[in-house]
């Protein structure tokens, strides 16, 4: 196991480029299963989760290789239809093979992902939608068995706007017979990126990015050529880093159109946010003003930025109320922040953050991907040294993050525990 050591109290300055978006790359790479041939996807980030995708695609019989920074997937006759438990439990997004396998082969056997640190995260809405499209779904020893001679179009209403559910059903519907309408669909930018990729493969997807997505099924699709969008959550993380260290960072590749809520809240907190050509520049405030946030589906404040923003509010000049409305257990970073001197109390989905004058470095433990980012941000601002263990959580979603922070003037080292 590895840990990272942060010598805090340094103001970050300079320019950093964000990598391709993990949460766009994952569904996109599974969409390659929909069409035989050689697919080439650019700007795929080198992350642990992408390595898991490589394993899963290879298990299913696809050939995967990197040509410099180009991710190449050769899809022929798939020899396997099973996404095994050991891969799904390390990355729950593996359930996104369900739609493509069902659409292409008429069958799929995918382990139920089980819970995770931030919540139960069921996939009932994915399965309900696939059944509406004609799939027969059974549960067998912790696996979802799905079969369908040929999926047919359906009108599907999501009780909750689920990102993964919208993506799974968009992919399934692209090869179904007839038209599918997804209502109360998720609107995240990563869904728009997936729709653009599917349409490049010959699919007919309209309305992605709005609550109603219409997919007209086609008989076959062609190999994909696509460049993954920039990672808006990584961008937001660096923007908060500028705010929490009173720094001045230009985040290359950040798209303001994907970060409206985050930009607005950073400005409320007193940061100067300048939207430039090809990126966003953030100058941190001398005093962080307290700001209330409520996480809700896009275009609301993203749940994936909640932990990072809480680190900033821990140093606010007043009290901030943070409501986490998307996941039921996404406050795991609170007790670690408290070890660093933060004054936070939790009541159900609501955290009350009373800003303190300063945080103190301490040994802390990462519990999930965005909690790890939160602890790095707190460590950057804290006096003396912070040690974060279990950084494998961090490596799932951030590419070479200590190198990027050190290029901005941070002092972070990675050591073996
Ligand atoms: C995606 O997860 C992201 N992961 C998450 O990012 C992100 O936090 C989440 O969307 C919300 O934006 C990827 O894209 C790989 P959901 P997903 O289905 O698709 C409930 C990160 O840090 N729900 O939109 O799993 C669910 O329990 C990760 O990068 C059902 O009840 O999220 C949750 O409360 C963490 N039944 C809510 O909906 C279902 O069938 C939103 O989940 C599906 C979801």
CSV table of C-alpha atoms and ligand atoms in Angstrom, one decimal:
chain,number,residue,atom,x,y,z
A,1,UNK,CA,0.0,0.0,0.0
A,2,UNK,CA,1.1,3.5,-0.6
A,3,UNK,CA,0.6,6.8,1.2
A,4,UNK,CA,1.2,10.4,0.3
A,5,UNK,CA,2.8,13.0,2.5
A,6,UNK,CA,1.8,16.6,2.0
A,7,UNK,CA,3.9,19.5,3.5
A,8,UNK,CA,1.2,22.1,3.7
A,9,UNK,CA,0.9,25.9,3.8
A,10,UNK,CA,2.2,26.7,0.3
A,11,UNK,CA,0.3,28.9,-2.2
A,12,UNK,CA,-0.2,27.1,-5.5
A,13,UNK,CA,0.5,29.0,-8.7
A,14,UNK,CA,0.8,28.2,-12.4
A,15,UNK,CA,-1.0,26.2,-15.0
A,16,UNK,CA,-2.2,22.6,-15.0
A,17,UNK,CA,-3.9,20.6,-17.8
A,18,UNK,CA,-6.8,18.3,-16.8
A,19,UNK,CA,-6.9,14.7,-18.2
A,20,UNK,CA,-9.8,13.1,-20.0
A,21,UNK,CA,-12.9,12.5,-18.0
A,22,UNK,CA,-13.0,9.2,-16.1
A,23,UNK,CA,-16.8,9.2,-16.1
A,24,UNK,CA,-17.0,9.8,-19.8
A,25,UNK,CA,-14.3,7.3,-20.8
A,26,UNK,CA,-15.8,4.4,-18.8
A,27,UNK,CA,-19.2,4.2,-20.7
A,28,UNK,CA,-17.5,5.2,-24.0
A,29,UNK,CA,-15.1,2.3,-23.8
A,30,UNK,CA,-17.9,-0.2,-23.1
A,31,UNK,CA,-19.9,1.3,-26.0
A,32,UNK,CA,-17.2,-0.2,-28.3
A,33,UNK,CA,-18.7,-3.6,-27.6
A,34,UNK,CA,-21.7,-2.5,-29.8
A,35,UNK,CA,-19.7,-2.7,-33.0
A,36,UNK,CA,-17.1,-5.1,-34.5
A,37,UNK,CA,-13.9,-3.6,-35.8
A,38,UNK,CA,-11.1,-1.4,-34.4
A,39,UNK,CA,-12.1,1.5,-32.2
A,40,UNK,CA,-9.7,4.4,-31.4
A,41,UNK,CA,-10.4,6.6,-28.4
A,42,UNK,CA,-8.2,9.6,-27.6
A,43,UNK,CA,-7.6,11.4,-24.4
A,44,UNK,CA,-8.4,8.4,-22.2
A,45,UNK,CA,-6.9,9.0,-18.7
A,46,UNK,CA,-4.4,6.5,-17.3
A,47,UNK,CA,-6.3,5.5,-14.2
A,48,UNK,CA,-6.9,2.4,-12.1
A,49,UNK,CA,-10.5,2.3,-13.3
A,50,UNK,CA,-9.4,2.3,-16.9
A,51,UNK,CA,-7.1,-0.6,-16.2
A,52,UNK,CA,-10.1,-2.4,-14.8
A,53,UNK,CA,-12.0,-1.6,-18.1
A,54,UNK,CA,-9.0,-3.1,-20.0
A,55,UNK,CA,-9.3,-6.3,-18.0
A,56,UNK,CA,-13.0,-6.5,-18.5
A,57,UNK,CA,-12.9,-5.9,-22.2
A,58,UNK,CA,-10.2,-8.5,-22.6
A,59,UNK,CA,-12.2,-11.0,-20.5
A,60,UNK,CA,-15.1,-10.5,-22.9
A,61,UNK,CA,-12.8,-11.2,-25.8
A,62,UNK,CA,-11.9,-7.8,-27.1
A,63,UNK,CA,-8.3,-6.9,-27.9
A,64,UNK,CA,-7.1,-3.8,-26.0
A,65,UNK,CA,-3.9,-1.8,-26.6
A,66,UNK,CA,-2.4,1.6,-26.2
A,67,UNK,CA,-0.9,3.3,-29.2
A,68,UNK,CA,0.9,6.2,-27.5
A,69,UNK,CA,-2.0,8.0,-25.9
A,70,UNK,CA,-4.6,6.4,-28.2
A,71,UNK,CA,-6.7,3.6,-26.6
A,72,UNK,CA,-7.4,1.0,-29.2
A,73,UNK,CA,-10.1,-1.7,-28.8
A,74,UNK,CA,-10.5,-4.5,-31.4
A,75,UNK,CA,-13.9,-6.0,-31.1
A,76,UNK,CA,-14.6,-9.3,-33.0
A,77,UNK,CA,-16.7,-12.2,-32.1
A,78,UNK,CA,-17.0,-11.8,-28.3
A,79,UNK,CA,-16.2,-15.1,-26.5
A,80,UNK,CA,-17.7,-14.3,-23.1
A,81,UNK,CA,-20.8,-12.5,-21.8
A,82,UNK,CA,-19.9,-12.4,-18.2
A,83,UNK,CA,-18.6,-9.5,-16.1
A,84,UNK,CA,-17.1,-11.4,-13.1
A,85,UNK,CA,-17.6,-10.4,-9.5
A,86,UNK,CA,-13.9,-9.6,-8.8
A,87,UNK,CA,-13.9,-7.0,-11.5
A,88,UNK,CA,-17.4,-5.5,-10.8
A,89,UNK,CA,-16.7,-5.2,-7.1
A,90,UNK,CA,-13.5,-3.2,-7.8
A,91,UNK,CA,-15.4,-0.9,-10.3
A,92,UNK,CA,-19.2,-0.8,-10.1
A,93,UNK,CA,-19.3,1.0,-13.5
A,94,UNK,CA,-18.7,-2.5,-14.9
A,95,UNK,CA,-22.5,-2.8,-14.9
A,96,UNK,CA,-22.4,-0.6,-18.0
A,97,UNK,CA,-21.5,-3.7,-20.0
A,98,UNK,CA,-25.1,-4.9,-19.6
A,99,UNK,CA,-26.7,-2.7,-22.2
A,100,UNK,CA,-24.0,-3.3,-24.9
A,101,UNK,CA,-23.8,-7.1,-24.4
A,102,UNK,CA,-27.6,-7.4,-24.4
A,103,UNK,CA,-28.0,-5.3,-27.5
A,104,UNK,CA,-25.1,-7.0,-29.4
A,105,UNK,CA,-25.4,-10.6,-28.3
A,106,UNK,CA,-28.8,-10.9,-26.7
A,107,UNK,CA,-27.4,-12.1,-23.4
A,108,UNK,CA,-25.3,-10.8,-20.5
A,109,UNK,CA,-24.3,-12.1,-17.0
A,110,UNK,CA,-23.1,-9.4,-14.8
A,111,UNK,CA,-22.3,-9.6,-11.1
A,112,UNK,CA,-24.4,-7.3,-8.9
A,113,UNK,CA,-21.9,-4.6,-7.9
A,114,UNK,CA,-22.8,-4.7,-4.2
A,115,UNK,CA,-22.6,-1.6,-2.0
A,116,UNK,CA,-19.8,0.9,-1.8
A,117,UNK,CA,-18.4,3.4,0.7
A,118,UNK,CA,-20.8,6.2,-0.4
A,119,UNK,CA,-24.0,4.2,-0.5
A,120,UNK,CA,-26.0,1.1,-1.5
A,121,UNK,CA,-26.1,2.3,-5.2
A,122,UNK,CA,-28.6,-0.2,-6.5
A,123,UNK,CA,-29.1,-0.8,-10.3
A,124,UNK,CA,-32.9,-1.5,-10.1
A,125,UNK,CA,-33.6,1.4,-12.6
A,126,UNK,CA,-31.1,-0.1,-15.1
A,127,UNK,CA,-32.8,-3.5,-14.9
A,128,UNK,CA,-36.4,-2.1,-15.0
A,129,UNK,CA,-35.5,-0.2,-18.2
A,130,UNK,CA,-34.0,-3.2,-19.9
A,131,UNK,CA,-37.1,-5.3,-19.0
A,132,UNK,CA,-39.3,-2.7,-20.5
A,133,UNK,CA,-37.2,-3.2,-23.7
A,134,UNK,CA,-37.9,-6.9,-23.7
A,135,UNK,CA,-35.1,-8.4,-21.7
A,136,UNK,CA,-35.8,-11.3,-19.3
A,137,UNK,CA,-33.8,-10.6,-16.1
A,138,UNK,CA,-33.2,-13.1,-13.4
A,139,UNK,CA,-30.9,-13.0,-10.4
A,140,UNK,CA,-28.6,-16.0,-9.8
A,141,UNK,CA,-26.0,-16.3,-7.0
A,142,UNK,CA,-25.4,-12.5,-7.0
A,143,UNK,CA,-25.4,-12.3,-10.7
A,144,UNK,CA,-27.8,-10.6,-13.1
A,145,UNK,CA,-28.7,-12.9,-15.9
A,146,UNK,CA,-30.2,-11.0,-18.8
A,147,UNK,CA,-31.5,-12.4,-22.1
A,148,UNK,CA,-33.3,-10.9,-25.1
A,149,UNK,CA,-33.7,-12.2,-28.6
A,150,UNK,CA,-33.8,-8.6,-29.8
A,151,UNK,CA,-34.5,-5.6,-27.6
A,152,UNK,CA,-37.4,-3.4,-28.7
A,153,UNK,CA,-37.9,0.3,-28.2
A,154,UNK,CA,-39.9,1.5,-25.1
A,155,UNK,CA,-40.9,4.6,-23.2
A,156,UNK,CA,-39.0,4.5,-19.9
A,157,UNK,CA,-39.4,6.9,-17.0
A,158,UNK,CA,-36.6,7.0,-14.4
A,159,UNK,CA,-37.8,7.5,-10.8
A,160,UNK,CA,-34.4,9.1,-10.2
A,161,UNK,CA,-32.3,10.7,-12.9
A,162,UNK,CA,-29.6,8.0,-12.9
A,163,UNK,CA,-26.3,8.7,-14.8
A,164,UNK,CA,-25.4,5.0,-15.2
A,165,UNK,CA,-29.0,4.0,-15.9
A,166,UNK,CA,-29.3,6.6,-18.7
A,167,UNK,CA,-26.0,5.5,-20.2
A,168,UNK,CA,-26.8,1.7,-20.0
A,169,UNK,CA,-30.2,2.2,-21.7
A,170,UNK,CA,-28.9,4.7,-24.3
A,171,UNK,CA,-26.4,2.0,-25.4
A,172,UNK,CA,-29.0,-0.8,-25.3
A,173,UNK,CA,-31.5,1.2,-27.3
A,174,UNK,CA,-29.0,2.1,-30.0
A,175,UNK,CA,-29.3,-1.4,-31.5
A,176,UNK,CA,-32.9,-2.1,-30.4
A,177,UNK,CA,-35.8,-2.5,-32.9
A,178,UNK,CA,-37.8,0.8,-32.9
A,179,UNK,CA,-37.5,4.0,-30.8
A,180,UNK,CA,-36.8,4.4,-27.1
A,181,UNK,CA,-37.6,7.5,-25.1
A,182,UNK,CA,-35.9,8.0,-21.8
A,183,UNK,CA,-37.8,10.4,-19.5
A,184,UNK,CA,-36.4,12.1,-16.4
A,185,UNK,CA,-33.0,11.1,-17.8
A,186,UNK,CA,-29.7,12.4,-16.2
A,187,UNK,CA,-28.3,15.5,-18.0
A,188,UNK,CA,-24.6,15.2,-17.0
A,189,UNK,CA,-22.1,16.4,-19.7
A,190,UNK,CA,-20.6,12.8,-19.7
A,191,UNK,CA,-23.9,11.6,-21.1
A,192,UNK,CA,-23.7,14.2,-23.9
A,193,UNK,CA,-20.2,12.9,-24.7
A,194,UNK,CA,-21.5,9.3,-24.8
A,195,UNK,CA,-24.3,10.3,-27.2
A,196,UNK,CA,-21.9,12.1,-29.5
A,197,UNK,CA,-19.7,9.0,-29.6
A,198,UNK,CA,-22.7,6.7,-30.3
A,199,UNK,CA,-23.9,9.0,-33.1
A,200,UNK,CA,-20.4,8.8,-34.6
A,201,UNK,CA,-20.8,5.1,-34.6
A,202,UNK,CA,-24.0,5.5,-36.6
A,203,UNK,CA,-26.6,5.6,-33.8
A,204,UNK,CA,-29.5,8.0,-33.7
A,205,UNK,CA,-29.5,9.6,-30.2
A,206,UNK,CA,-31.2,13.0,-29.7
A,207,UNK,CA,-31.8,15.1,-26.6
A,208,UNK,CA,-28.8,14.0,-24.6
A,209,UNK,CA,-28.1,16.6,-21.9
A,210,UNK,CA,-31.8,17.2,-21.4
A,211,UNK,CA,-34.4,15.2,-19.3
A,212,UNK,CA,-35.8,13.5,-22.4
A,213,UNK,CA,-33.5,11.4,-24.6
A,214,UNK,CA,-34.8,9.7,-27.8
A,215,UNK,CA,-32.9,6.9,-29.4
A,216,UNK,CA,-34.0,5.4,-32.7
A,217,UNK,CA,-32.5,1.9,-33.0
A,218,UNK,CA,-30.4,0.9,-36.0
A,219,UNK,CA,-29.4,-2.6,-37.2
A,220,UNK,CA,-25.6,-2.1,-36.8
A,221,UNK,CA,-23.0,0.3,-35.8
A,222,UNK,CA,-19.5,1.1,-37.0
A,223,UNK,CA,-16.2,1.4,-35.0
A,224,UNK,CA,-15.7,4.6,-33.0
A,225,UNK,CA,-13.2,7.4,-33.4
A,226,UNK,CA,-13.6,9.9,-30.5
A,227,UNK,CA,-11.7,12.1,-28.1
A,228,UNK,CA,-12.9,12.0,-24.5
A,229,UNK,CA,-14.1,15.3,-23.0
A,230,UNK,CA,-12.0,16.9,-20.3
A,231,UNK,CA,-12.6,15.9,-16.7
A,232,UNK,CA,-14.8,18.5,-15.1
A,233,UNK,CA,-14.4,17.1,-11.6
A,234,UNK,CA,-10.6,17.1,-11.8
A,235,UNK,CA,-10.9,20.7,-13.1
A,236,UNK,CA,-13.1,21.6,-10.2
A,237,UNK,CA,-10.7,20.0,-7.8
A,238,UNK,CA,-7.8,22.2,-9.0
A,239,UNK,CA,-10.0,25.3,-8.9
A,240,UNK,CA,-10.8,24.6,-5.2
A,241,UNK,CA,-7.0,24.1,-4.7
A,242,UNK,CA,-6.4,27.6,-5.9
A,243,UNK,CA,-9.1,28.9,-3.5
A,244,UNK,CA,-8.0,27.0,-0.5
A,245,UNK,CA,-4.3,27.9,-0.8
A,246,UNK,CA,-4.9,31.6,-1.8
A,247,UNK,CA,-3.2,30.7,-5.0
A,248,UNK,CA,-3.5,31.5,-8.7
A,249,UNK,CA,-4.1,28.6,-11.0
A,250,UNK,CA,-5.0,28.4,-14.7
A,251,UNK,CA,-6.8,25.1,-15.3
A,252,UNK,CA,-6.2,24.2,-18.9
A,253,UNK,CA,-9.0,22.3,-20.5
A,254,UNK,CA,-11.7,23.2,-18.0
A,255,UNK,CA,-14.9,24.0,-19.8
A,256,UNK,CA,-17.0,26.7,-17.9
A,257,UNK,CA,-20.1,25.3,-19.5
A,258,UNK,CA,-19.7,22.1,-17.5
A,259,UNK,CA,-18.9,23.9,-14.2
A,260,UNK,CA,-21.6,26.5,-13.8
A,261,UNK,CA,-22.6,25.6,-10.3
A,262,UNK,CA,-19.0,25.2,-9.1
A,263,UNK,CA,-17.9,28.5,-10.6
A,264,UNK,CA,-20.8,30.3,-9.0
A,265,UNK,CA,-20.1,28.8,-5.6
A,266,UNK,CA,-16.4,29.6,-5.8
A,267,UNK,CA,-17.3,33.2,-6.6
A,268,UNK,CA,-19.7,33.3,-3.6
A,269,UNK,CA,-16.8,32.1,-1.5
A,270,UNK,CA,-14.8,35.1,-2.6
A,271,UNK,CA,-12.6,33.5,-5.3
A,272,UNK,CA,-11.9,35.3,-8.5
A,273,UNK,CA,-12.9,33.0,-11.4
A,274,UNK,CA,-11.9,34.2,-14.9
A,275,UNK,CA,-13.3,32.2,-17.9
A,276,UNK,CA,-10.6,32.3,-20.5
A,277,UNK,CA,-10.1,30.7,-23.9
A,278,UNK,CA,-9.6,27.0,-23.4
A,279,UNK,CA,-9.5,27.1,-19.6
A,280,UNK,CA,-10.5,28.7,-16.3
A,281,UNK,CA,-8.2,30.8,-14.0
A,282,UNK,CA,-8.9,31.0,-10.3
A,283,UNK,CA,-7.4,33.3,-7.8
A,284,UNK,CA,-8.0,32.4,-4.1
A,285,UNK,CA,-9.5,34.9,-1.7
A,286,UNK,CA,-7.7,36.4,1.3
A,287,UNK,CA,-10.7,35.3,3.4
A,288,UNK,CA,-12.9,32.4,2.4
A,289,UNK,CA,-16.6,33.4,2.8
A,290,UNK,CA,-19.0,30.8,4.1
A,291,UNK,CA,-21.3,29.3,1.4
A,292,UNK,CA,-24.2,26.8,1.6
A,293,UNK,CA,-24.4,24.0,-1.0
A,294,UNK,CA,-27.0,21.4,-1.9
A,295,UNK,CA,-25.8,18.6,-4.2
A,296,UNK,CA,-28.4,17.6,-6.9
A,297,UNK,CA,-28.2,16.1,-10.4
A,298,UNK,CA,-26.6,18.3,-13.2
A,299,UNK,CA,-26.8,21.2,-13.7
A,300,UNK,CA,-27.0,21.5,-9.9
A,301,UNK,CA,-23.9,21.4,-7.7
A,302,UNK,CA,-22.2,18.0,-8.4
A,303,UNK,CA,-22.1,15.5,-5.6
A,304,UNK,CA,-18.6,14.6,-6.9
A,305,UNK,CA,-17.4,18.1,-5.8
A,306,UNK,CA,-19.1,18.0,-2.3
A,307,UNK,CA,-16.1,16.7,-0.4
A,308,UNK,CA,-13.6,19.1,-2.1
A,309,UNK,CA,-15.9,22.0,-1.3
A,310,UNK,CA,-16.3,21.0,2.3
A,311,UNK,CA,-12.5,21.2,2.7
A,312,UNK,CA,-12.7,24.8,1.5
A,313,UNK,CA,-15.6,25.6,3.8
A,314,UNK,CA,-13.7,24.2,6.8
A,315,UNK,CA,-11.6,27.3,6.5
A,316,UNK,CA,-14.5,29.7,5.9
A,317,UNK,CA,-15.0,32.8,8.0
A,318,UNK,CA,-18.4,31.6,9.2
A,319,UNK,CA,-20.9,28.7,9.1
A,320,UNK,CA,-21.7,26.7,5.9
A,321,UNK,CA,-24.5,24.2,5.5
A,322,UNK,CA,-23.8,21.3,3.1
A,323,UNK,CA,-26.7,19.1,2.0
A,324,UNK,CA,-25.7,15.8,0.2
A,325,UNK,CA,-28.9,14.8,-1.6
A,326,UNK,CA,-27.6,12.3,-4.2
A,327,UNK,CA,-25.9,9.6,-2.0
A,328,UNK,CA,-26.9,8.4,1.5
A,329,UNK,CA,-23.4,8.1,2.9
A,330,UNK,CA,-21.1,10.6,1.3
A,331,UNK,CA,-19.7,12.2,4.5
A,332,UNK,CA,-16.9,9.7,5.2
A,333,UNK,CA,-14.4,12.5,4.8
A,334,UNK,CA,-15.9,14.4,7.7
A,335,UNK,CA,-14.3,12.4,10.5
A,336,UNK,CA,-10.9,12.7,8.8
A,337,UNK,CA,-11.3,16.5,8.4
A,338,UNK,CA,-12.2,16.6,12.1
A,339,UNK,CA,-8.8,15.0,12.9
A,340,UNK,CA,-7.2,18.0,11.2
A,341,UNK,CA,-9.1,20.4,13.4
A,342,UNK,CA,-12.2,21.0,11.3
A,343,UNK,CA,-15.4,21.9,13.2
A,344,UNK,CA,-18.2,19.9,11.4
A,345,UNK,CA,-21.3,18.3,12.7
A,346,UNK,CA,-23.6,15.9,10.8
A,347,UNK,CA,-27.4,15.4,11.0
A,348,UNK,CA,-28.6,13.0,8.3
A,349,UNK,CA,-27.9,14.5,4.9
A,350,UNK,CA,-26.8,17.8,6.3
A,351,UNK,CA,-23.4,18.8,7.5
A,352,UNK,CA,-22.9,22.0,9.4
A,353,UNK,CA,-19.3,23.4,8.8
A,354,UNK,CA,-18.1,26.0,11.2
A,355,UNK,CA,-15.0,27.6,9.6
A,356,UNK,CA,-11.8,27.5,11.7
A,357,UNK,CA,-8.8,29.7,11.4
A,358,UNK,CA,-6.5,26.9,10.3
A,359,UNK,CA,-6.2,23.2,9.8
A,360,UNK,CA,-3.4,21.1,11.3
A,361,UNK,CA,-1.7,18.3,9.4
A,362,UNK,CA,-2.4,14.8,10.7
A,363,UNK,CA,-2.3,11.1,9.6
A,364,UNK,CA,-5.7,10.5,7.9
A,365,UNK,CA,-7.2,7.8,5.8
A,366,UNK,CA,-8.8,7.9,2.3
A,367,UNK,CA,-12.2,6.1,2.2
A,368,UNK,CA,-13.4,6.8,-1.4
A,369,UNK,CA,-12.2,8.7,-4.5
A,370,UNK,CA,-13.5,12.2,-3.8
A,371,UNK,CA,-12.9,12.0,0.0
A,372,UNK,CA,-9.2,11.4,-1.0
A,373,UNK,CA,-9.2,14.6,-3.1
A,374,UNK,CA,-10.8,16.5,-0.1
A,375,UNK,CA,-8.0,15.3,2.2
A,376,UNK,CA,-5.3,16.4,-0.3
A,377,UNK,CA,-6.9,19.9,-0.5
A,378,UNK,CA,-7.1,20.1,3.3
A,379,UNK,CA,-3.4,18.9,3.5
A,380,UNK,CA,-2.3,21.6,1.0
A,381,UNK,CA,-3.8,24.3,3.3
A,382,UNK,CA,-2.9,22.8,6.6
A,383,UNK,CA,0.1,23.7,8.8
A,384,UNK,CA,2.9,21.1,8.8
A,385,UNK,CA,2.5,17.6,7.4
A,386,UNK,CA,-0.5,15.5,6.5
A,387,UNK,CA,-0.2,11.8,5.7
A,388,UNK,CA,-3.0,10.2,3.6
A,389,UNK,CA,-3.1,6.4,3.6
A,390,UNK,CA,-5.0,4.1,1.2
A,391,UNK,CA,-4.3,6.3,-1.8
A,392,UNK,CA,-5.4,3.6,-4.2
A,393,UNK,CA,-8.8,5.3,-3.9
A,394,UNK,CA,-7.2,8.4,-5.3
A,395,UNK,CA,-5.6,6.6,-8.2
A,396,UNK,CA,-8.9,5.4,-9.4
A,397,UNK,CA,-9.9,8.8,-10.6
A,398,UNK,CA,-6.9,11.2,-10.7
A,399,UNK,CA,-4.0,10.7,-13.1
A,400,UNK,CA,-0.5,11.6,-11.6
A,401,UNK,CA,-2.2,14.0,-9.2
A,402,UNK,CA,0.8,14.6,-6.9
A,403,UNK,CA,3.0,15.5,-10.0
A,404,UNK,CA,0.3,18.0,-11.2
A,405,UNK,CA,0.1,19.6,-7.7
A,406,UNK,CA,3.9,19.7,-7.3
A,407,UNK,CA,4.1,21.4,-10.7
A,408,UNK,CA,2.0,24.2,-9.1
A,409,UNK,CA,4.4,24.5,-6.1
A,410,UNK,CA,3.0,21.9,-3.7
A,411,UNK,CA,5.3,19.6,-1.8
A,412,UNK,CA,3.7,16.1,-2.0
A,413,UNK,CA,5.6,12.8,-2.0
A,414,UNK,CA,4.3,9.3,-2.5
A,415,UNK,CA,5.9,6.6,-0.3
A,416,UNK,CA,5.3,2.9,0.3
A,417,UNK,CA,3.5,2.3,3.7
B,1,LIG,C1,-22.2,8.2,-11.6
B,1,LIG,O1,-22.5,7.1,-10.7
B,1,LIG,C2,-20.7,8.6,-11.4
B,1,LIG,N1,-19.9,7.4,-11.8
B,1,LIG,C3,-20.5,9.0,-10.0
B,1,LIG,O2,-19.1,9.4,-9.8
B,1,LIG,C4,-21.4,10.2,-9.6
B,1,LIG,O3,-21.2,10.5,-8.3
B,1,LIG,C5,-22.9,9.8,-9.9
B,1,LIG,O4,-23.0,9.4,-11.3
B,1,LIG,C6,-23.8,11.0,-9.7
B,1,LIG,O5,-23.4,12.0,-10.5
B,1,LIG,C7,-19.6,7.2,-13.1
B,1,LIG,O6,-20.1,7.9,-14.0
B,1,LIG,C8,-18.7,6.0,-13.4
B,1,LIG,P1,-26.4,7.4,-10.4
B,1,LIG,P2,-23.9,6.3,-10.9
B,1,LIG,O7,-27.0,6.2,-11.0
B,1,LIG,O8,-24.2,6.2,-12.3
B,1,LIG,C9,-29.6,6.0,-7.2
B,1,LIG,C10,-17.0,9.4,-8.9
B,1,LIG,O9,-16.6,9.9,-7.8
B,1,LIG,N2,-29.9,4.9,-8.1
B,1,LIG,O10,-26.7,8.7,-11.1
B,1,LIG,O11,-23.7,5.1,-10.1
B,1,LIG,C11,-28.2,5.8,-6.6
B,1,LIG,O12,-28.3,5.0,-5.4
B,1,LIG,C12,-18.3,8.6,-9.0
B,1,LIG,O13,-16.4,9.6,-10.0
B,1,LIG,C13,-31.0,4.0,-7.8
B,1,LIG,O14,-31.6,4.1,-6.8
B,1,LIG,O15,-24.9,7.3,-10.1
B,1,LIG,C14,-27.9,7.3,-6.2
B,1,LIG,O16,-28.5,7.6,-4.9
B,1,LIG,C15,-18.9,8.4,-7.6
B,1,LIG,N3,-31.2,3.0,-8.7
B,1,LIG,C16,-28.6,8.1,-7.3
B,1,LIG,O17,-29.6,7.2,-7.9
B,1,LIG,C17,-30.5,2.8,-9.9
B,1,LIG,O18,-30.8,1.9,-10.6
B,1,LIG,C18,-27.7,8.6,-8.4
B,1,LIG,O19,-27.0,7.5,-8.9
B,1,LIG,C19,-29.5,3.7,-10.1
B,1,LIG,C20,-29.2,4.8,-9.3
